[in-house]
Short mmCIF file of C-alpha atoms in Angstrom, two decimals:
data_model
loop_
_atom_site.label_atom_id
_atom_site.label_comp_id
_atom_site.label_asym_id
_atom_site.label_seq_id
_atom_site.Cartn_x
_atom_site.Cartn_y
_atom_site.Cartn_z
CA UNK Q 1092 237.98 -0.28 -56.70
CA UNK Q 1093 235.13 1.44 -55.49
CA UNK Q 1094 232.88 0.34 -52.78
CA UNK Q 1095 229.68 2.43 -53.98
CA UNK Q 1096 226.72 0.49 -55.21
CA UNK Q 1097 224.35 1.71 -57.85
CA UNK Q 1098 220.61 0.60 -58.30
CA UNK Q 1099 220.74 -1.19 -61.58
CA UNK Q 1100 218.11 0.46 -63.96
CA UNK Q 1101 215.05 -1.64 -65.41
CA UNK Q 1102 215.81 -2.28 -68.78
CA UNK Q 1103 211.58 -3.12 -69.07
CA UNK Q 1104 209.92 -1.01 -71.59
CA UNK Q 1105 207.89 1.57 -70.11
CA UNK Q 1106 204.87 3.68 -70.85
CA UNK Q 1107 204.98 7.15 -71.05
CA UNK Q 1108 202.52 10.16 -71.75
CA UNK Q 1109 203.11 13.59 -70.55
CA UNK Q 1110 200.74 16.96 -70.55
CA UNK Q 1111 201.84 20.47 -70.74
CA UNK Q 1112 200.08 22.87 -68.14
CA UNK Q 1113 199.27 26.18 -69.63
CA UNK Q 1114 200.66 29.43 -68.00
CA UNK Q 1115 197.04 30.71 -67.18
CA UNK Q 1116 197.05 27.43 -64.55
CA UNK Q 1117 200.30 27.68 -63.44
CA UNK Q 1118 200.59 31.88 -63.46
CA UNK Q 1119 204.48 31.15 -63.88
CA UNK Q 1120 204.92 29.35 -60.39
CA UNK Q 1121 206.53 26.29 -59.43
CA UNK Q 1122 204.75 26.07 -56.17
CA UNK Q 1123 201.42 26.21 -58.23
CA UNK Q 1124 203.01 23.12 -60.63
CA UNK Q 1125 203.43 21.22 -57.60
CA UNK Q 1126 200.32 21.91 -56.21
CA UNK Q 1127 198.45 20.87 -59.43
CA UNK Q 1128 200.33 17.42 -59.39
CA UNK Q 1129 199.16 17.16 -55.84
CA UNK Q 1130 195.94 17.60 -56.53
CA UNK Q 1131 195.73 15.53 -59.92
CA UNK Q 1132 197.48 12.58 -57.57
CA UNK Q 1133 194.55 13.04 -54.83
CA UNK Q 1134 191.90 12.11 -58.05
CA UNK Q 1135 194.43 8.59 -58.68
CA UNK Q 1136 194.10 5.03 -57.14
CA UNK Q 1137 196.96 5.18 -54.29
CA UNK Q 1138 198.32 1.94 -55.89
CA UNK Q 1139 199.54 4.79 -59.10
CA UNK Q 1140 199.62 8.35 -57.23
CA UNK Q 1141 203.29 7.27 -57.49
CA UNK Q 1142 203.54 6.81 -61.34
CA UNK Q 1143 202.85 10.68 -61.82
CA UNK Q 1144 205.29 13.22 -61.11
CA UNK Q 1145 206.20 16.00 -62.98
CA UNK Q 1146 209.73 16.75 -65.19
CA UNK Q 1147 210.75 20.62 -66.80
CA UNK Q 1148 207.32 21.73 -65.67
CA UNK Q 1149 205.32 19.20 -67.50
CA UNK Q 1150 203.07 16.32 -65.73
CA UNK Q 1151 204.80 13.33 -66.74
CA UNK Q 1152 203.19 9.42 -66.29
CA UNK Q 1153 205.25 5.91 -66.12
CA UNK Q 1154 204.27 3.00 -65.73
CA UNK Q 1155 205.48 -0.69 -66.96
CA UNK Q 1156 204.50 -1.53 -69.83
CA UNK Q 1157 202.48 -4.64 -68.04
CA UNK Q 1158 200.28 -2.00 -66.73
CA UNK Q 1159 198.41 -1.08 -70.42
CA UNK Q 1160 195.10 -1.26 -68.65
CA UNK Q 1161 195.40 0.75 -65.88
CA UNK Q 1162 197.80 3.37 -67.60
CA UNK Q 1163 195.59 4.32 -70.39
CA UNK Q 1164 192.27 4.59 -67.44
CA UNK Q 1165 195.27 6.84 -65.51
CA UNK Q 1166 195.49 8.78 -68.04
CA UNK Q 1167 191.97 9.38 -69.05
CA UNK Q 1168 191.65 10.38 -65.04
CA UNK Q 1169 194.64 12.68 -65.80
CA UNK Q 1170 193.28 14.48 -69.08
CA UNK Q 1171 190.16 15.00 -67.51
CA UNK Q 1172 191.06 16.62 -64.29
CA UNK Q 1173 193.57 19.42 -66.69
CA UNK Q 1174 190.10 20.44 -68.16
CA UNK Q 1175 189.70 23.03 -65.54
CA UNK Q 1176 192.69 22.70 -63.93
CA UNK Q 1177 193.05 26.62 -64.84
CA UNK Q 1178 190.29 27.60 -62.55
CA UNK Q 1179 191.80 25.41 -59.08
CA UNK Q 1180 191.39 27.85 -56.44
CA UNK Q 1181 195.05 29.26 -55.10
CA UNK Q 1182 195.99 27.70 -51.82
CA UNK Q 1183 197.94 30.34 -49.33
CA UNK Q 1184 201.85 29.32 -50.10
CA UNK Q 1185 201.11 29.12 -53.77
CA UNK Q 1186 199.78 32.63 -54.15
CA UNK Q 1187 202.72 34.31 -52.03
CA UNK Q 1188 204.80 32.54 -54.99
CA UNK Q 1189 202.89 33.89 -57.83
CA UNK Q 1190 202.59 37.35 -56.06
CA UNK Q 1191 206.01 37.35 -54.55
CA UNK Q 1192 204.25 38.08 -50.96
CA UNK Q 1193 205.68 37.76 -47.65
CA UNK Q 1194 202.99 35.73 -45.40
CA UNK Q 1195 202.71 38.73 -43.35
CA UNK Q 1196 201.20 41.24 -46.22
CA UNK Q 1197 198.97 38.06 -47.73
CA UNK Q 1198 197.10 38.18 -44.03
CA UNK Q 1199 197.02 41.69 -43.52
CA UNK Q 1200 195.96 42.56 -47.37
CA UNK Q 1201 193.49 39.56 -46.83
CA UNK Q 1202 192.02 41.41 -43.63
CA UNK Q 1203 191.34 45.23 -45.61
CA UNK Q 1204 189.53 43.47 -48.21
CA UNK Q 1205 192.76 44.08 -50.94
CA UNK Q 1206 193.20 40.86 -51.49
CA UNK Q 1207 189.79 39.00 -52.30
CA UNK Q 1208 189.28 35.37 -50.82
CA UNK Q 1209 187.04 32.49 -53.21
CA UNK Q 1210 186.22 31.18 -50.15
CA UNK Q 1211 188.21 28.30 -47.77
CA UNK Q 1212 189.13 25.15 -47.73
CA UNK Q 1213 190.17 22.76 -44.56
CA UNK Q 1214 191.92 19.45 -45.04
CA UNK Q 1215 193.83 17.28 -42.67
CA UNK Q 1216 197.12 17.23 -42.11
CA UNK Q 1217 198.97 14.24 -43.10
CA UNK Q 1218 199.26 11.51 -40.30
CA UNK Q 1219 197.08 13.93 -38.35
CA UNK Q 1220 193.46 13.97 -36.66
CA UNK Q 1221 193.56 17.93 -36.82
CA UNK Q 1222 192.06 19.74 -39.34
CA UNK Q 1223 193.41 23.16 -40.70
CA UNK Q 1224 190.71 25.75 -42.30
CA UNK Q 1225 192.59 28.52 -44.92
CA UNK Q 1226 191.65 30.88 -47.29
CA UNK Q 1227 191.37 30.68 -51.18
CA UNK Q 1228 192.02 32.38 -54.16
CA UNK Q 1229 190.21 32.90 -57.24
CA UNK Q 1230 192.98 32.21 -59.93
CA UNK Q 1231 191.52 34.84 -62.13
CA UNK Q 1232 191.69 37.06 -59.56
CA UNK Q 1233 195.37 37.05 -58.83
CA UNK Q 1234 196.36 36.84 -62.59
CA UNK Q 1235 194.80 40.51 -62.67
CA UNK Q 1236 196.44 41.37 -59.61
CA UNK Q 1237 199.97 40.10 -60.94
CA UNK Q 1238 199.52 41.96 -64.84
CA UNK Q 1239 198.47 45.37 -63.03
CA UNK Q 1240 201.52 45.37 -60.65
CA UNK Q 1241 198.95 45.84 -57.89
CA UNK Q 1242 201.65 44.45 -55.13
CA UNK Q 1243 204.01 47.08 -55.63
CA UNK Q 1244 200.86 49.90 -55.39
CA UNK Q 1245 200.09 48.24 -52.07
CA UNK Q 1246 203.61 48.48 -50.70
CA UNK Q 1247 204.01 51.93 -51.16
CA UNK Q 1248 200.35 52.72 -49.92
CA UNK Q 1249 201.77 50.95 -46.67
CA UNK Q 1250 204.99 52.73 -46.46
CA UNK Q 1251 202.65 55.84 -46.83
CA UNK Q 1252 200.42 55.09 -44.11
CA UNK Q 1253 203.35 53.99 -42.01
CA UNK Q 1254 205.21 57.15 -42.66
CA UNK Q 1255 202.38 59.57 -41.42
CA UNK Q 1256 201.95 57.47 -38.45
CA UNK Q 1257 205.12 57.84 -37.09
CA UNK Q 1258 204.78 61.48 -38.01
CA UNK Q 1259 201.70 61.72 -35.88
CA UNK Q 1260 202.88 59.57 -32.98
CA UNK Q 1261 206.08 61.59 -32.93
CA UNK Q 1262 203.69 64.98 -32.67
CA UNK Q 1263 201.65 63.56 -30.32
CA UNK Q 1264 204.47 62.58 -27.98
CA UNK Q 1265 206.31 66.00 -28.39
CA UNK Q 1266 202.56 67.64 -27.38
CA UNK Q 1267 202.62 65.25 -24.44
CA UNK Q 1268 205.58 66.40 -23.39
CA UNK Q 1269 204.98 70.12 -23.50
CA UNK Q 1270 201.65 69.70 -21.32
CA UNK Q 1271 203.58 67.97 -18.66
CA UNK Q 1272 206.20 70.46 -19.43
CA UNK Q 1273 203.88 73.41 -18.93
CA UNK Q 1274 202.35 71.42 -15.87
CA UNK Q 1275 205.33 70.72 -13.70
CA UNK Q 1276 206.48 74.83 -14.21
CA UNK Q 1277 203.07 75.56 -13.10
CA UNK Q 1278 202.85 73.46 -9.85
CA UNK Q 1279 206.18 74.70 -9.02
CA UNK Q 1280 205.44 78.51 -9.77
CA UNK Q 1281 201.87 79.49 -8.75
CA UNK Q 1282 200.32 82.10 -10.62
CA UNK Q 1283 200.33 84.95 -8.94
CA UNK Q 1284 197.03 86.01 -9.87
CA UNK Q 1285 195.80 82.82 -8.68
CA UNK Q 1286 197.34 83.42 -5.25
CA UNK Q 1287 195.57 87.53 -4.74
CA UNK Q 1288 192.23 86.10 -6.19
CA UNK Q 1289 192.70 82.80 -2.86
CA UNK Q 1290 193.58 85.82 -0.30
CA UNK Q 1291 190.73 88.23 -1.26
CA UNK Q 1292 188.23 85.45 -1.55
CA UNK Q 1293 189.58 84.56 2.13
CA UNK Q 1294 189.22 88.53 3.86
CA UNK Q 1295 185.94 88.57 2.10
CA UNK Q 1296 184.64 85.15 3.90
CA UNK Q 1297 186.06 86.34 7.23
CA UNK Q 1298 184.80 90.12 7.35
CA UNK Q 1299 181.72 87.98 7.50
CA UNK Q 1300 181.88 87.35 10.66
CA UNK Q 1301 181.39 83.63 10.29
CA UNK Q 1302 185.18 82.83 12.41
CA UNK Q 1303 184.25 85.23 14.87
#
């Protein structure tokens, strides 16, 4: 006989009401889903934050059935925050999702002005005094970005760039080398030229008379 205990379900009715988010909010991300039921649950009493979680990529609400009250004023909350859930500004994690971006290219792409901030945002970290300040995107922005392919154009601009400056750090550094090169057989061969040009000079400055 096993010893394994399982939580007995409720067999209380429940209610339920779910919402479909539409792929212009969620640009095809699952990072984005969460983050919209994150910030849906921020606009909730904490006593229901809880009750709303999200199931196949839907946001779906439970609640006893005791509960009529506060579920349908939930869920008034809930249908009026999706209004313009489409135009939430993209937090940093969520757009290197969408974009498929490594965080290294979103902060260098950010810094040359390829990749556009809305703005930023700082919150506090949970069970934290500090505060963190990031950038933003403008959701429009990116769903551009992702339907012109615009990540792969910027990858092989890079790989450009990076190509012809190893070129030119490899010529510099072979140049380098031939002026020390050229230096070194000079010190240890004196022109000879150099050397008649030094004697004259010197029979010149003594047929002055000036050693005499």
């Amino acid at each position: 006989m096993s010893n394994s205990k399982t939580k007995p379900k409720s067999d209380d009715p429940e209610l339920i009401r779910g919402w479909s988010l539409p792929v212009e909010a969620t640009l095809g991300s699952a990072v984005r889903v969460k983050g919209i039921l994150q910030e849906i649950r921020s606009r909730l009493s904490p006593a229901v934050r809880k009750s709303l979680d999200t199931q196949s990529g839907e946001l779906v609400l439970v609640m006893p059935e005791a509960s009529k009250t506060a579920f349908r004023a939930t869920s008034s909350i809930i249908s009026e925050s999706l209004r313009c859930i489409a135009d939430l500004p993209i937090i940093p994690r969520e757009i290197e999702d969408i974009l498929g971006l490594r965080a290294s290219e979103r902060k260098r792409w950010l810094e040359d002005g390829r990749l556009p901030s809305a703005g930023t945002r700082t919150v506090r970290l949970r069970g934290r005094a500090r505060r963190i300040t990031f950038h933003v995107f403008d959701p429009r922005v990116i769903e551009d970005l992702l339907d012109r392919g615009a990540v792969d154009e910027w990858r092989e601009e890079d790989a450009a760039a990076k190509a012809e400056n190893r070129r030119r750090a490899a010529y510099q550094a072979k140049l380098t080398r031939s002026l020390k090169k050229q230096e070194k057989s000079k010190q240890a061969d004196p022109d000879t030229d150099d050397a008649v040009i030094g004697l004259n000079a010197w029979d010149e400055f003594g047929s002055t008379g000036l050693l005499r």
